[in-house]
PDB file of C-alpha atoms and ligand atoms in Angstrom:
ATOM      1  CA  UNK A   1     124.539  93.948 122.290  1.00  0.00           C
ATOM      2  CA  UNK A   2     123.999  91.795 125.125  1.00  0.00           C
ATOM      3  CA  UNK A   3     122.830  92.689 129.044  1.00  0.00           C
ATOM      4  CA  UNK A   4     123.253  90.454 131.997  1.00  0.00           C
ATOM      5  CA  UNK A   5     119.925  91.345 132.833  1.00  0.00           C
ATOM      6  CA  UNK A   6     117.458  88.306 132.696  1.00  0.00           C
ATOM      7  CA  UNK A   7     114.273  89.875 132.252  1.00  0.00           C
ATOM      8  CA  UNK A   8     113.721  92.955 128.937  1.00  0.00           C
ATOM      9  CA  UNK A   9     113.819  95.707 131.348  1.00  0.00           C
ATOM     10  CA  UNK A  10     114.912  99.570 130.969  1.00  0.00           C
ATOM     11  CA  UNK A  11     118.149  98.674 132.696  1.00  0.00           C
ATOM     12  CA  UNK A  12     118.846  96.267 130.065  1.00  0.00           C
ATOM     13  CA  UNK A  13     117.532  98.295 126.776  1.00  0.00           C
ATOM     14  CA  UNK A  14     118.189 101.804 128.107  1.00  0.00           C
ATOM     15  CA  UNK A  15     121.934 101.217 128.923  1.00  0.00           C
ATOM     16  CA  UNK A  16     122.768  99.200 125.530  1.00  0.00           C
ATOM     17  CA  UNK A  17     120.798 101.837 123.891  1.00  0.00           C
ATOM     18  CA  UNK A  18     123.760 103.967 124.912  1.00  0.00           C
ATOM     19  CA  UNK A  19     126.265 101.451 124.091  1.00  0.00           C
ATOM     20  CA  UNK A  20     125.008 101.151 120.559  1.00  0.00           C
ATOM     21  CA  UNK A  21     124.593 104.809 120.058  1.00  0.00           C
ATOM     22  CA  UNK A  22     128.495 105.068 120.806  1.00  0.00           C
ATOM     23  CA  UNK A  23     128.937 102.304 118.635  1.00  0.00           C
ATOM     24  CA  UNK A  24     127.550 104.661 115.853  1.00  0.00           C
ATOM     25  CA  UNK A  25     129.304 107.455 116.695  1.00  0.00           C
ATOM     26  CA  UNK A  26     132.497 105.606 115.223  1.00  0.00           C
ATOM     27  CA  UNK A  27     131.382 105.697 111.971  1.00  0.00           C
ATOM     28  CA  UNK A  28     131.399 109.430 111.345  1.00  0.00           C
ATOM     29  CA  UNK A  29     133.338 111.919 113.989  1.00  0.00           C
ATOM     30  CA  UNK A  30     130.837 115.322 114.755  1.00  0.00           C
ATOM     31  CA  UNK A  31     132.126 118.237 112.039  1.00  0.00           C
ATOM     32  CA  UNK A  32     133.056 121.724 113.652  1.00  0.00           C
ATOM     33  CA  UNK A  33     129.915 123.823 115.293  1.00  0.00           C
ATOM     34  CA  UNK A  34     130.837 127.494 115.275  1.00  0.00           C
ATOM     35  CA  UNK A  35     130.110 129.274 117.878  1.00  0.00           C
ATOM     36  CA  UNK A  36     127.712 130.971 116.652  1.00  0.00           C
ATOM     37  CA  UNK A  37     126.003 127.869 115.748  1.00  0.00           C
ATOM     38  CA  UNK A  38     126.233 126.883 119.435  1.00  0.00           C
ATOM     39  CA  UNK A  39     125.101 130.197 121.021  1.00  0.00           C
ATOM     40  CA  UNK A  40     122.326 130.332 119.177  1.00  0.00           C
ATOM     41  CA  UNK A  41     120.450 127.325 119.436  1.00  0.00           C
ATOM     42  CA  UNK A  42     121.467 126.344 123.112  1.00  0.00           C
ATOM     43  CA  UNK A  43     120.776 130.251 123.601  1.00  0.00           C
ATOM     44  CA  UNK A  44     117.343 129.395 122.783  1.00  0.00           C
ATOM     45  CA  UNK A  45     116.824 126.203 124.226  1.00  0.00           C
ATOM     46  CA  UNK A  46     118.094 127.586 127.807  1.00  0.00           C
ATOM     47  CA  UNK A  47     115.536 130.478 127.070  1.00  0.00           C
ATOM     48  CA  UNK A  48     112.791 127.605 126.748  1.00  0.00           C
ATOM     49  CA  UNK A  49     113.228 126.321 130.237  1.00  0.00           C
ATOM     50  CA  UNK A  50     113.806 129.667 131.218  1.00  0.00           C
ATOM     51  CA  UNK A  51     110.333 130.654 129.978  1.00  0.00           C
ATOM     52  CA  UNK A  52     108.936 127.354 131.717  1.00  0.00           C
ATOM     53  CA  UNK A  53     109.989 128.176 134.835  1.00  0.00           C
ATOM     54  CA  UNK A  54     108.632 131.605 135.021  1.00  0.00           C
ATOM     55  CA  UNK A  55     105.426 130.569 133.869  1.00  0.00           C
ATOM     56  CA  UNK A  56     104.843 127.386 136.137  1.00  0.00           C
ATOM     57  CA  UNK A  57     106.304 129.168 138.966  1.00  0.00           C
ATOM     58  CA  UNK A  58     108.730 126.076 139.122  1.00  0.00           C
ATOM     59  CA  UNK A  59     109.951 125.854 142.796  1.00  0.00           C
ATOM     60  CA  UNK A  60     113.784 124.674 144.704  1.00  0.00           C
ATOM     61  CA  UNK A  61     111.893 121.352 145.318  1.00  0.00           C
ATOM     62  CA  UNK A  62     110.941 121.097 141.632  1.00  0.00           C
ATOM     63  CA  UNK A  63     114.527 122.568 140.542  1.00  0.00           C
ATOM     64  CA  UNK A  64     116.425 119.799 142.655  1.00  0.00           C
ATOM     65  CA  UNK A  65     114.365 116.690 141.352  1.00  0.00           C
ATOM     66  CA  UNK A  66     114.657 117.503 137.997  1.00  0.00           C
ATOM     67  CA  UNK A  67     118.543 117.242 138.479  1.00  0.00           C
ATOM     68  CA  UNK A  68     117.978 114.181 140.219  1.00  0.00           C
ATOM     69  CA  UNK A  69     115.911 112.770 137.576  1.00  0.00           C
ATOM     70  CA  UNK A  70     118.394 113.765 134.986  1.00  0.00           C
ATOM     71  CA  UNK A  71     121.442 112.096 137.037  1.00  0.00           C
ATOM     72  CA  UNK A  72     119.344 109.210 137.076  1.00  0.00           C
ATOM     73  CA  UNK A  73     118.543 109.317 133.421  1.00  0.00           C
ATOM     74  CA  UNK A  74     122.191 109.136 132.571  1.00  0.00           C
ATOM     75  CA  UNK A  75     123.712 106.677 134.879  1.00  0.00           C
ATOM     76  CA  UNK A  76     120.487 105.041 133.370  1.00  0.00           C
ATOM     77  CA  UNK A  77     121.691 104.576 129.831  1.00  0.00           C
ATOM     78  CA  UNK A  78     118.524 106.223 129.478  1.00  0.00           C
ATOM     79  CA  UNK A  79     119.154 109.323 127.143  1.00  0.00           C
ATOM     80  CA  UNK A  80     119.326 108.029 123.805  1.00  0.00           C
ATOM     81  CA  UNK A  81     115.474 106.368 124.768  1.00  0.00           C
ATOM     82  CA  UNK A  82     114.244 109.379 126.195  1.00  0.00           C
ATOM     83  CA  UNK A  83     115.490 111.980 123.398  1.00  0.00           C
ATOM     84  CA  UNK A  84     114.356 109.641 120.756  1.00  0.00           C
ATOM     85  CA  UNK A  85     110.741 109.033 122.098  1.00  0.00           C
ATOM     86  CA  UNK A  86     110.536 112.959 123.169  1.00  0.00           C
ATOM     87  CA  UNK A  87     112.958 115.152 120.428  1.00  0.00           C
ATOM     88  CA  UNK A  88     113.425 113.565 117.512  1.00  0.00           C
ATOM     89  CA  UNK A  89     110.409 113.925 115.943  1.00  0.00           C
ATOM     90  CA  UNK A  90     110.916 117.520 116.028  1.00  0.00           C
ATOM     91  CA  UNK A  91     114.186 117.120 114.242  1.00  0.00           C
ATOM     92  CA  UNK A  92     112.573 114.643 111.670  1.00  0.00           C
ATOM     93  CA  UNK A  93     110.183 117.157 110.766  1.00  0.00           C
ATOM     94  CA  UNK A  94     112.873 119.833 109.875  1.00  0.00           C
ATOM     95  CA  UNK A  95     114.781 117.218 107.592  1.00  0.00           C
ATOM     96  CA  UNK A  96     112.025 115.797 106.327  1.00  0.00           C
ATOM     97  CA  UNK A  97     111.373 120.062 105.059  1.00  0.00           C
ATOM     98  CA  UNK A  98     113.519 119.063 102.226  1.00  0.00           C
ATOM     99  CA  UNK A  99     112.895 115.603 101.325  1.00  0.00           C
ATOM    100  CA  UNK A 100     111.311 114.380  98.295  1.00  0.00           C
ATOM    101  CA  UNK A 101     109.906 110.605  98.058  1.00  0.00           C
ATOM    102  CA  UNK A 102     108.208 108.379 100.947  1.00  0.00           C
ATOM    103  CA  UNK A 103     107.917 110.162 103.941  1.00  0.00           C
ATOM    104  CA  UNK A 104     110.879 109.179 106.983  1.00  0.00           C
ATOM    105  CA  UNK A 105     109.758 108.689 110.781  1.00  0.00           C
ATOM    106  CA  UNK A 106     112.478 109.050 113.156  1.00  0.00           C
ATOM    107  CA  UNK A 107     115.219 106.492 113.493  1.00  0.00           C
ATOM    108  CA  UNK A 108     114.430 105.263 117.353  1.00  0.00           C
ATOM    109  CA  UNK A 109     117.134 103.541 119.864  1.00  0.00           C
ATOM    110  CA  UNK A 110     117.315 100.388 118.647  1.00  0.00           C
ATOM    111  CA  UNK A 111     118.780 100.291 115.844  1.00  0.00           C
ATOM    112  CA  UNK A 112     121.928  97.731 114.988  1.00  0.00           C
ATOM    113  CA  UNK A 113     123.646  98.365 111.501  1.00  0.00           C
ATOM    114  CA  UNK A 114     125.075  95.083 110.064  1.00  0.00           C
ATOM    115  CA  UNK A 115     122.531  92.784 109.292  1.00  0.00           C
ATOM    116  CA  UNK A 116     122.727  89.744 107.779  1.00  0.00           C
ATOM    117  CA  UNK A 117     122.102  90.299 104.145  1.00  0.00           C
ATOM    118  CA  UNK A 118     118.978  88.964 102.092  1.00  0.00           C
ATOM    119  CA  UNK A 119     117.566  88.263  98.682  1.00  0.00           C
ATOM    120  CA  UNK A 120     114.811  90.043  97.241  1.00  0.00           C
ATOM    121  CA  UNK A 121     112.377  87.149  98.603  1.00  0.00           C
ATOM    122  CA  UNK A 122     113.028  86.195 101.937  1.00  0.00           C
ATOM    123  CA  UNK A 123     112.151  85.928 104.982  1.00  0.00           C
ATOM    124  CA  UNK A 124     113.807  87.957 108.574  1.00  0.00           C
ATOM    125  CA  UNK A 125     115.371  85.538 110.526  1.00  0.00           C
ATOM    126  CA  UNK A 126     113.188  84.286 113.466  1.00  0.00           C
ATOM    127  CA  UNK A 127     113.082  81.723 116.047  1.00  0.00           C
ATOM    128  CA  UNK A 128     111.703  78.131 115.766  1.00  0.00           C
ATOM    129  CA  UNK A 129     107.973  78.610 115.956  1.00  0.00           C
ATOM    130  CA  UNK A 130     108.349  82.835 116.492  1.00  0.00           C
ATOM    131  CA  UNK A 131     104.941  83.758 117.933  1.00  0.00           C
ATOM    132  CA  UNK A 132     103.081  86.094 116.170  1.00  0.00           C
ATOM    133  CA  UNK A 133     100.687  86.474 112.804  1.00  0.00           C
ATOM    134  CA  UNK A 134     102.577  85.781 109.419  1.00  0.00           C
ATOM    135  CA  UNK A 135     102.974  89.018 107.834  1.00  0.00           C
ATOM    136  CA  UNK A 136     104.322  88.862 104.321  1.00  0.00           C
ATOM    137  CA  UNK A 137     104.985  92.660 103.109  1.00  0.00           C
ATOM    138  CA  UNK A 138     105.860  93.845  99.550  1.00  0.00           C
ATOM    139  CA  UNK A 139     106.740  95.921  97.020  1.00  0.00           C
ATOM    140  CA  UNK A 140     108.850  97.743  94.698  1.00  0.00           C
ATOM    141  CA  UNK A 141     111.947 100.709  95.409  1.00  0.00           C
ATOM    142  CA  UNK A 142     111.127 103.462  92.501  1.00  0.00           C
ATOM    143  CA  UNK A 143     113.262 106.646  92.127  1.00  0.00           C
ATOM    144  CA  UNK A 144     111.027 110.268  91.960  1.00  0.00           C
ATOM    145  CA  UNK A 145     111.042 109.938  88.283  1.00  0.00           C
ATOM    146  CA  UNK A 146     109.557 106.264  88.587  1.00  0.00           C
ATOM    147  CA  UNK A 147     112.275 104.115  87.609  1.00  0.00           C
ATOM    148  CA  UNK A 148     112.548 100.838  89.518  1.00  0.00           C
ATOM    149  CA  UNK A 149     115.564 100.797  91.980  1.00  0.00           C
ATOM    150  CA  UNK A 150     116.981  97.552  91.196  1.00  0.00           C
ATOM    151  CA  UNK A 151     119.847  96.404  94.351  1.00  0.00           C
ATOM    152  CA  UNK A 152     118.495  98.648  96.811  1.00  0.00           C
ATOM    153  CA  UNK A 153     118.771  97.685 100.307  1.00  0.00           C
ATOM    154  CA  UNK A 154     115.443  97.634 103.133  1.00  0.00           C
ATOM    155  CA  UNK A 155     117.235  97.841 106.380  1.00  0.00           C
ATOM    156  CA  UNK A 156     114.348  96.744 108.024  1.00  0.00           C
ATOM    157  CA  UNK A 157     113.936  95.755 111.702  1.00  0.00           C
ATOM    158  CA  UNK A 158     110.921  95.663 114.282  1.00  0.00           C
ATOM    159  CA  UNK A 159     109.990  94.524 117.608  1.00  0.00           C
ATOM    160  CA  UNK A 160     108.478  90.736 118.056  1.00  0.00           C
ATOM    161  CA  UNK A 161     104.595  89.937 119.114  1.00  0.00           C
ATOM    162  CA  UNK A 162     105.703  90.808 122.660  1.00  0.00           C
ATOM    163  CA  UNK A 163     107.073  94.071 121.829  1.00  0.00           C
ATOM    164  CA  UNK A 164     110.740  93.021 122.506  1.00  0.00           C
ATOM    165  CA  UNK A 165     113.662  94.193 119.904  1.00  0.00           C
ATOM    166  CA  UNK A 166     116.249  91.575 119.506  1.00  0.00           C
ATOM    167  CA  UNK A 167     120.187  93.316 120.526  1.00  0.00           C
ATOM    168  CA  UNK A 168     118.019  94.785 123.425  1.00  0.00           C
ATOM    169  CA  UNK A 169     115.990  91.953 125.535  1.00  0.00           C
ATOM    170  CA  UNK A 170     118.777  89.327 126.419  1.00  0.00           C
ATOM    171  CA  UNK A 171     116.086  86.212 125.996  1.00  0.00           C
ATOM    172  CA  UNK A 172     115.853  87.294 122.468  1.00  0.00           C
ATOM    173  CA  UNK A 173     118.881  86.019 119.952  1.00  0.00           C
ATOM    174  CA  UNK A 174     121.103  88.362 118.091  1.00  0.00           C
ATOM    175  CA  UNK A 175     119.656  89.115 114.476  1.00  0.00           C
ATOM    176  CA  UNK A 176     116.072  87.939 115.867  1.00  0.00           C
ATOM    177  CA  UNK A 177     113.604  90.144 113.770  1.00  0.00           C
ATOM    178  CA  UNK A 178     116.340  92.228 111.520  1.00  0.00           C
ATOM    179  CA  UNK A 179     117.858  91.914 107.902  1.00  0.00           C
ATOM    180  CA  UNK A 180     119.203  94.027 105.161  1.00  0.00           C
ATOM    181  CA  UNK A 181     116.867  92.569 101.505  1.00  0.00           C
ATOM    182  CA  UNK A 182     118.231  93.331  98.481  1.00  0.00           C
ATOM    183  CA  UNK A 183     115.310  94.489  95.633  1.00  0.00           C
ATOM    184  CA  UNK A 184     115.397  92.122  92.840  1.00  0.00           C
ATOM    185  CA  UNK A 185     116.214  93.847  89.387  1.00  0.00           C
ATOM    186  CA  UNK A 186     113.004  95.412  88.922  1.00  0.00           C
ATOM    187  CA  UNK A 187     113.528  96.930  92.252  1.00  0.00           C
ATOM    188  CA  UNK A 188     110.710  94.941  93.513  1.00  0.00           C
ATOM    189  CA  UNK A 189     110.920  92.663  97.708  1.00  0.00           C
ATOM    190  CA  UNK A 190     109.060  90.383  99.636  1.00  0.00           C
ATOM    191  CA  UNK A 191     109.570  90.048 102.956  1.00  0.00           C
ATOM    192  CA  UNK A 192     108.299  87.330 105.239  1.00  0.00           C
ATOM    193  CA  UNK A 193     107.263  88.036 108.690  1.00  0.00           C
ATOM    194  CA  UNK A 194     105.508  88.136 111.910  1.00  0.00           C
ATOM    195  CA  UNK A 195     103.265  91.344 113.003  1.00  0.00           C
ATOM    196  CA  UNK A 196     105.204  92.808 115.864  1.00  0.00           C
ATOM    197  CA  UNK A 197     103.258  93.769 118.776  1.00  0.00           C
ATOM    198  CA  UNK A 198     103.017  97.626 119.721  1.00  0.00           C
ATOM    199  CA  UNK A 199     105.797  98.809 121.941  1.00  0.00           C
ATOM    200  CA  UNK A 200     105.817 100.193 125.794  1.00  0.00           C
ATOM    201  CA  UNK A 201     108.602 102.179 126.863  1.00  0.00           C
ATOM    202  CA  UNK A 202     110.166 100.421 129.591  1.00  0.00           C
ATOM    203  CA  UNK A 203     108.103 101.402 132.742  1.00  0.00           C
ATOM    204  CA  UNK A 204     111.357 100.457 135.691  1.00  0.00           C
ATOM    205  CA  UNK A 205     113.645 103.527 134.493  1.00  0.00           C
ATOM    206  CA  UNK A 206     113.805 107.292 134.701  1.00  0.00           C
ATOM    207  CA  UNK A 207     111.855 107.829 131.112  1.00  0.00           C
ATOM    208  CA  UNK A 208     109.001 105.261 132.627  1.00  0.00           C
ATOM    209  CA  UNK A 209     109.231 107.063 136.150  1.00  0.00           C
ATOM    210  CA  UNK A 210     108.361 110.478 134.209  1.00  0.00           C
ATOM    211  CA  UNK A 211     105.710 108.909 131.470  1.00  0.00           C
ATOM    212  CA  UNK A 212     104.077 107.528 134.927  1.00  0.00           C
ATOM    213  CA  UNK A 213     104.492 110.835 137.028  1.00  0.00           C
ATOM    214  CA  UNK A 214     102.837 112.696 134.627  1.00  0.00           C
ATOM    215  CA  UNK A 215      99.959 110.380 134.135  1.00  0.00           C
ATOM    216  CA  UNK A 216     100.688 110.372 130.038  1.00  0.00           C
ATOM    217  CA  UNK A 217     100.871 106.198 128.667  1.00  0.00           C
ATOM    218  CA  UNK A 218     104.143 104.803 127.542  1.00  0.00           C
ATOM    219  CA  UNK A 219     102.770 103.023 123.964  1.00  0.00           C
ATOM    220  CA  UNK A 220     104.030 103.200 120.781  1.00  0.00           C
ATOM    221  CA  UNK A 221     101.938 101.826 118.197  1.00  0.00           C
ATOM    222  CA  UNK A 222     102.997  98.489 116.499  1.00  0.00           C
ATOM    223  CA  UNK A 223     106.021  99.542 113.559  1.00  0.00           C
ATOM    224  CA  UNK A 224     108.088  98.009 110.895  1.00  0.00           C
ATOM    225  CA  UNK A 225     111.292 100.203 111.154  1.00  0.00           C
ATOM    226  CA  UNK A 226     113.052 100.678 108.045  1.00  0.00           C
ATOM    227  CA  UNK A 227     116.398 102.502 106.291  1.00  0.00           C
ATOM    228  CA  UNK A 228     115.974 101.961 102.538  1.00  0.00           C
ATOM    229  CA  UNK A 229     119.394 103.103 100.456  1.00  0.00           C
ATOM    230  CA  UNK A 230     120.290 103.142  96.816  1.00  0.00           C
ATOM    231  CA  UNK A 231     123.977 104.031  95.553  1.00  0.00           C
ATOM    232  CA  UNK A 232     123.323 107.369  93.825  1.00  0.00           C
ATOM    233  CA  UNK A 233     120.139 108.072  96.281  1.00  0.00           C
ATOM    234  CA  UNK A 234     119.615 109.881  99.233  1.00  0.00           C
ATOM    235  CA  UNK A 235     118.560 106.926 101.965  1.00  0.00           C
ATOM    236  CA  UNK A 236     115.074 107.270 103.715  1.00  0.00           C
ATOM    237  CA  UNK A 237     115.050 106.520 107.566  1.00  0.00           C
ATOM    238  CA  UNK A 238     111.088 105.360 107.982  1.00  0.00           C
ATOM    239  CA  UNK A 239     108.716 103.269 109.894  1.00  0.00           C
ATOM    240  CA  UNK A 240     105.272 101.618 108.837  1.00  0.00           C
ATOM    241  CA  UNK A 241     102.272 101.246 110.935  1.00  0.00           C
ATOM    242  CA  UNK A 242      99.036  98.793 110.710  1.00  0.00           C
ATOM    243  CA  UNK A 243      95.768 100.446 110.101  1.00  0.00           C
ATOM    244  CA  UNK A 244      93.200 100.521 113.076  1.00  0.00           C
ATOM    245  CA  UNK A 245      96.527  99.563 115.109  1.00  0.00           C
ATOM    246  CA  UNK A 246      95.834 100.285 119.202  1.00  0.00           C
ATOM    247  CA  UNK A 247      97.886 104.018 119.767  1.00  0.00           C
ATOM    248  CA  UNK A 248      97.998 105.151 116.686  1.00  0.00           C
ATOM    249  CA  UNK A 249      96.221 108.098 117.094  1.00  0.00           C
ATOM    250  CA  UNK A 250      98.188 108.822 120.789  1.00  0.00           C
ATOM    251  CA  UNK A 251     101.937 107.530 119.639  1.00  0.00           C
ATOM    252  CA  UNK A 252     103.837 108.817 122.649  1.00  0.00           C
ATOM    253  CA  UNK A 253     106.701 109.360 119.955  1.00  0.00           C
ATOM    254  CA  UNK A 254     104.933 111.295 118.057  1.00  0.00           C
ATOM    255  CA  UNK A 255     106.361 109.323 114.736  1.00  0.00           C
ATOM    256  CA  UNK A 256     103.245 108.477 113.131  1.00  0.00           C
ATOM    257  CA  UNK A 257     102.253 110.315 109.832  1.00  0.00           C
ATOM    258  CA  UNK A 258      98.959 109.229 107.723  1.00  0.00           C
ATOM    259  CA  UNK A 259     101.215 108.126 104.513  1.00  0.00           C
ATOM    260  CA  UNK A 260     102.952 105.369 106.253  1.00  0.00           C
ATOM    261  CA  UNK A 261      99.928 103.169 107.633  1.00  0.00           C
ATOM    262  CA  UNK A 262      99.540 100.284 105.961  1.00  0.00           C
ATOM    263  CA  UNK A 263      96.385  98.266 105.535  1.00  0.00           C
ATOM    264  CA  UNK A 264      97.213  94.208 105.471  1.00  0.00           C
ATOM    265  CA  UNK A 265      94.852  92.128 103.995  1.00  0.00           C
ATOM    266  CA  UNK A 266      94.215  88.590 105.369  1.00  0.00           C
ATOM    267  CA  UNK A 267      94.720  86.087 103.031  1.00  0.00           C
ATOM    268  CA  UNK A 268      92.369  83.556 104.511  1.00  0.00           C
ATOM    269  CA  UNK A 269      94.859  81.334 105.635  1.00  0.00           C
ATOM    270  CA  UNK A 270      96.121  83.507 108.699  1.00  0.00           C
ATOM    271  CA  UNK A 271      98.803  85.085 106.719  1.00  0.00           C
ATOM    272  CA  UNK A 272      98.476  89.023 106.784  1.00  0.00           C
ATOM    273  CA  UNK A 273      99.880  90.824 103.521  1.00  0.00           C
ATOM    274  CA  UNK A 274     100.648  94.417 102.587  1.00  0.00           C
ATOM    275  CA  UNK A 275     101.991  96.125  99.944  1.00  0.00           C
ATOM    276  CA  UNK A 276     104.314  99.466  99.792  1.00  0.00           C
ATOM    277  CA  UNK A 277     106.000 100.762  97.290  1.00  0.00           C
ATOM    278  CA  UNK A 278     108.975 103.736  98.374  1.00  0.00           C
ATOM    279  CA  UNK A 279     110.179 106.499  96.588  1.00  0.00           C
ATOM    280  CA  UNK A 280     113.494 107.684  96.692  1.00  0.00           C
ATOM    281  CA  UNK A 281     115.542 110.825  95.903  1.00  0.00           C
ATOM    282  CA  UNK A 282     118.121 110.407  93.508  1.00  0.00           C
ATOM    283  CA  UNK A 283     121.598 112.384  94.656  1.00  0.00           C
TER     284      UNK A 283
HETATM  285  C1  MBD B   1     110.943 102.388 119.876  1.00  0.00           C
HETATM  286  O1  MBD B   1     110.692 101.137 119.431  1.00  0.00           O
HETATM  287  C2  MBD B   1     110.975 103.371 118.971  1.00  0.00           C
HETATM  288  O2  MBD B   1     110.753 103.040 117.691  1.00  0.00           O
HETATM  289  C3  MBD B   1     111.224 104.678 119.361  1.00  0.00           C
HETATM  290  C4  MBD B   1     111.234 105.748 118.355  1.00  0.00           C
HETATM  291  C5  MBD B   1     111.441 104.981 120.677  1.00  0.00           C
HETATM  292  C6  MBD B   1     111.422 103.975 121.604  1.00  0.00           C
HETATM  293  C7  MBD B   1     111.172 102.690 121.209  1.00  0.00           C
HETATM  294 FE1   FE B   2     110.598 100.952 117.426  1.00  0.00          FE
END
């Protein structure tokens, strides 16, 4: 996923957003909605801005700049950014109603699905000298009735110490910051690192020009992203988060849940380490 953008900006990471979302889409086509289905829950979600308007009194001005706004935010590349920072924590929450194990956080835009593949002790790929404080993190991939998980797979990728995702910031190289590890027959990883840096939503596109307009910040708090999967388990889409970590209390996502805050300890050499263990669901 490349941009001919220069610099990281929203133009560059909002519009391959939408180019790797697409991508995606390939893999598995959208199974018949009934109508019902349809009428339903866009019934209600027209009824929702229904309801806002009444209430706020929402004038033509208003009316026309929101369409404006939403033009932009397509011919933007914007909506997989905005509906991930703004919806899908909502949707989380209802799948998350039925799943058993370590927790899942929502999946985000920037994704990529291929990685190269890794042993159970290894570390992401990087660049010479990648800024940022060593972060070593491990642990082990149990089942819910506490057998290890040996040959599961961390799909694990995260931003670097300036808060740039590799796939979405053209100075950064493909791969930068992303790997699929491979537990080790007890189930058990170790992954070498560097702490990423927490992430601002990119302030020179339609989600920025909103975040700003309303006077709300555009940080998330610094996150490991991860996708752990098992043949014969149900995978976990998560993310981690570092105790006392600036926004995690105000995570404009929304993504942050007490369970999945980890606490590295330094190991008086500059390295920071951290253990977690996951949990999945077997079926
Ligand atoms: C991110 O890095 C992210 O994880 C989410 C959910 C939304 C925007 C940027
Ligand atoms: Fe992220």
């Amino acid at each position: 996923m490349t941009s001919t953008d220069q610099s990281p900006t929203a133009r560059g990471s909002g519009t391959s957003a939408t180019q790797a979302f697409r991508a995606s889409r390939q893999e598995h086509t959208a199974a018949a909605v009934s109508a019902e289905r349809v009428s339903s829950v866009v019934g209600r979600i027209l009824a929702g801005v229904h309801d806002a308007i009444r209430a706020e009194k929402v004038t033509y001005d208003e009316f026309q700049a929101a369409k404006q706004w939403l033009i932009d935010l397509g011919e933007g590349g914007e909506w997989p950014l905005f509906l991930d920072v703004f919806v899908e924590h909502v949707v989380e929450d209802v799948a998350a109603e039925t799943q058993q194990g370590t927790k899942g956080s929502i999946l985000g835009p920037y994704y990529l699905p291929g990685q190269r593949k890794l042993p159970s002790v290894a570390s992401l790929p990087a660049r010479p000298g990648e800024q940022g404080t060593p972060l070593v993190f491990a642990g082990q991939v149990r089942d819910t009735d506490g057998n290890p998980v040996a040959g599961a797979e961390l799909d694990i990728w995260h931003a670097d110490s300036e808060g740039y995702y590799s796939g979405f910031a053209p100075h950064l190289p493909d791969g930068n910051l992303r790997g699929v590890v491979v537990t080790d027959g007890q189930g058990r990883f170790e992954i070498s690192t560097v702490q990423p840096a927490p992430y601002q939503i990119p302030t020179d596109g339609p989600t920025g020009r909103l975040i700003d307009a309303a006077g709300w910040h555009p940080w998330r708090p610094a996150h490991l992203h991860l996708i752990v999967r098992a043949p014969g388990c149900r995978p976990i889409t998560t993310q981690l988060y570092f105790e006392g970590g600036e926004w995690l209390d105000s995570d404009i996502a929304q993504a942050t849940k007490p369970e999945l805050v980890l606490t590295p300890v330094e190991q008086g050499d500059g390295t920071l380490r951290s253990e977690y263990d996951f949990v999945l669901e077997r079926g």
